[in-house]
Coordinates of C-alpha atoms in Angstrom, one line a residue:
M1 CA 96.1 101.8 90.6
A2 CA 93.2 100.4 88.2
K3 CA 92.8 97.0 88.2
A4 CA 93.9 95.1 85.1
S5 CA 92.1 92.1 83.6
F6 CA 93.6 89.5 81.4
T7 CA 92.1 86.4 80.1
S8 CA 94.2 83.4 79.1
G9 CA 91.8 80.6 78.4
R10 CA 89.6 79.9 81.1
R11 CA 91.4 82.1 83.7
T12 CA 91.2 85.7 84.5
L13 CA 93.5 87.6 86.7
S14 CA 91.9 90.4 87.9
S15 CA 95.4 91.9 89.3
P16 CA 98.8 91.7 88.3
M17 CA 100.4 90.8 91.3
A18 CA 98.3 88.0 92.2
L19 CA 99.9 85.6 90.0
A20 CA 103.2 86.6 92.1
A21 CA 102.1 85.5 95.4
S22 CA 101.0 81.9 94.1
S23 CA 104.0 81.1 91.6
A24 CA 106.4 78.5 92.0
R25 CA 109.5 78.7 90.8
S26 CA 109.8 78.1 87.2
P27 CA 112.3 78.9 84.2
R28 CA 110.5 82.2 83.0
S29 CA 110.2 83.4 86.7
G30 CA 112.5 86.1 87.7
V31 CA 114.4 89.0 86.4
W32 CA 114.8 89.8 82.7
Q33 CA 117.1 92.5 81.3
G34 CA 118.0 93.7 77.6
T35 CA 117.5 96.3 75.0
L36 CA 114.1 98.2 73.8
T37 CA 114.7 99.7 70.5
D38 CA 112.3 101.8 68.1
D39 CA 112.4 101.7 64.7
T40 CA 114.1 105.4 64.7
G41 CA 117.1 103.9 66.6
V42 CA 116.3 104.8 70.0
A43 CA 117.5 102.3 72.7
G44 CA 116.7 102.1 76.1
T45 CA 116.9 99.3 78.7
L46 CA 114.2 97.0 79.5
R47 CA 113.6 95.3 83.0
L48 CA 110.9 92.9 83.4
T49 CA 110.5 90.8 86.9
L50 CA 108.0 88.0 86.2
A51 CA 106.3 85.3 88.2
E52 CA 105.2 82.3 86.1
R53 CA 102.4 80.2 86.4
T54 CA 101.6 76.9 84.6
V55 CA 98.0 76.8 83.1
E56 CA 98.3 73.4 81.1
A57 CA 101.1 71.2 80.4
S58 CA 102.6 73.9 77.8
S59 CA 100.6 77.0 78.4
S60 CA 101.5 79.3 81.4
V61 CA 100.6 82.9 82.5
V62 CA 103.2 85.7 83.8
S63 CA 102.5 89.0 85.9
G64 CA 105.0 91.4 87.7
T65 CA 106.6 94.5 87.0
W66 CA 108.5 96.7 84.1
S67 CA 110.8 99.6 83.9
T68 CA 112.9 101.4 81.8
V69 CA 116.0 103.7 81.2
Y70 CA 117.0 105.9 78.6
Q71 CA 119.3 108.4 77.9
D72 CA 116.7 111.0 77.8
T73 CA 115.3 110.5 81.3
A74 CA 111.8 111.7 80.1
R75 CA 111.2 108.3 78.3
N76 CA 112.0 106.6 81.7
G77 CA 108.7 104.8 82.8
S78 CA 107.5 101.9 84.7
G79 CA 104.2 99.5 85.6
T80 CA 102.9 96.2 85.5
V81 CA 103.2 93.3 83.1
L82 CA 100.9 90.5 82.1
G83 CA 101.5 88.1 79.5
T84 CA 100.7 84.4 78.2
M85 CA 103.6 81.8 76.9
T86 CA 102.5 78.6 74.8
G87 CA 105.5 77.0 74.0
S88 CA 108.2 79.0 72.6
V89 CA 105.6 82.0 71.5
G90 CA 104.3 84.4 73.8
S91 CA 102.6 88.0 74.2
L92 CA 103.0 90.5 76.9
L93 CA 101.0 93.9 77.8
L94 CA 103.0 96.6 80.0
S95 CA 100.8 99.3 81.7
S96 CA 102.3 101.9 82.6
S97 CA 101.9 103.2 86.3
A98 CA 101.9 107.0 84.9
T99 CA 98.8 108.4 84.3
S100 CA 98.2 110.4 80.6
T101 CA 98.8 114.1 80.3
C102 CA 97.5 114.1 76.8
G103 CA 93.5 114.2 76.0
G104 CA 91.6 112.1 73.9
P105 CA 89.1 109.2 74.2
F106 CA 91.7 106.4 75.5
P107 CA 93.9 108.3 77.8
T108 CA 94.2 105.4 79.9
A109 CA 96.1 103.4 76.8
I110 CA 98.7 106.1 76.6
G111 CA 101.7 104.5 78.0
S112 CA 101.0 100.7 77.4
C113 CA 103.2 98.7 75.1
T114 CA 101.8 95.6 73.6
A115 CA 104.5 92.9 72.5
P116 CA 101.9 90.1 70.9
R117 CA 104.5 87.9 68.8
L118 CA 107.5 87.4 70.8
T119 CA 109.7 84.3 70.6
I120 CA 110.4 82.6 74.3
S121 CA 112.9 80.1 75.6
D122 CA 114.4 79.9 79.4
V123 CA 116.6 82.1 78.4
S124 CA 115.8 84.7 76.0
I125 CA 112.5 86.9 75.0
E126 CA 112.7 88.8 71.7
G127 CA 110.4 90.1 69.2
P128 CA 108.3 93.2 68.1
Y129 CA 106.5 95.8 70.3
S130 CA 103.9 98.7 69.8
L131 CA 103.9 101.7 72.0
A132 CA 100.9 104.3 72.3
L133 CA 101.8 107.6 72.7
C134 CA 99.9 110.8 72.6
T135 CA 101.2 111.7 68.9
G136 CA 100.8 108.1 67.5
T137 CA 102.4 104.7 67.7
A138 CA 105.8 103.5 68.0
T139 CA 107.1 100.3 67.2
G140 CA 110.5 98.6 67.7
R141 CA 112.0 95.6 68.8
L142 CA 112.8 94.2 72.7
A143 CA 115.5 91.5 73.2
L144 CA 115.6 90.4 76.6
T145 CA 117.8 87.3 78.8
K146 CA 118.1 87.0 82.3
P147 CA 121.1 88.3 83.8

């Protein structure tokens, strides 16, 4: 798997799991599960396992893993997640562990999901997402809670 880099403020994480090893238990660390529904109505289950580390009084960075389960198993996926949270606002980047089978100038971007405008609390994460596909971009909403 290629190394990912994510910058938040003055810190750069060079590995999505680097944060997990050093995180203290926090309200947003742990397993989150819920729905991922695209704008055509296709829904699946999204599961995140996050480790959070505070970098400033109201800001933190998260890293971990993600997986999806759909009725159409061809849509299932997994990978790593990196993100930032400031107060009740956050953003996540979900990178796929699968390699792209379609061509193009950015084949490694295929399968990446961005959720740049999430509403986050200690018990819920929700908001819009955008998913890069071989045929274009899919958009939708995600809604997660801690089980």
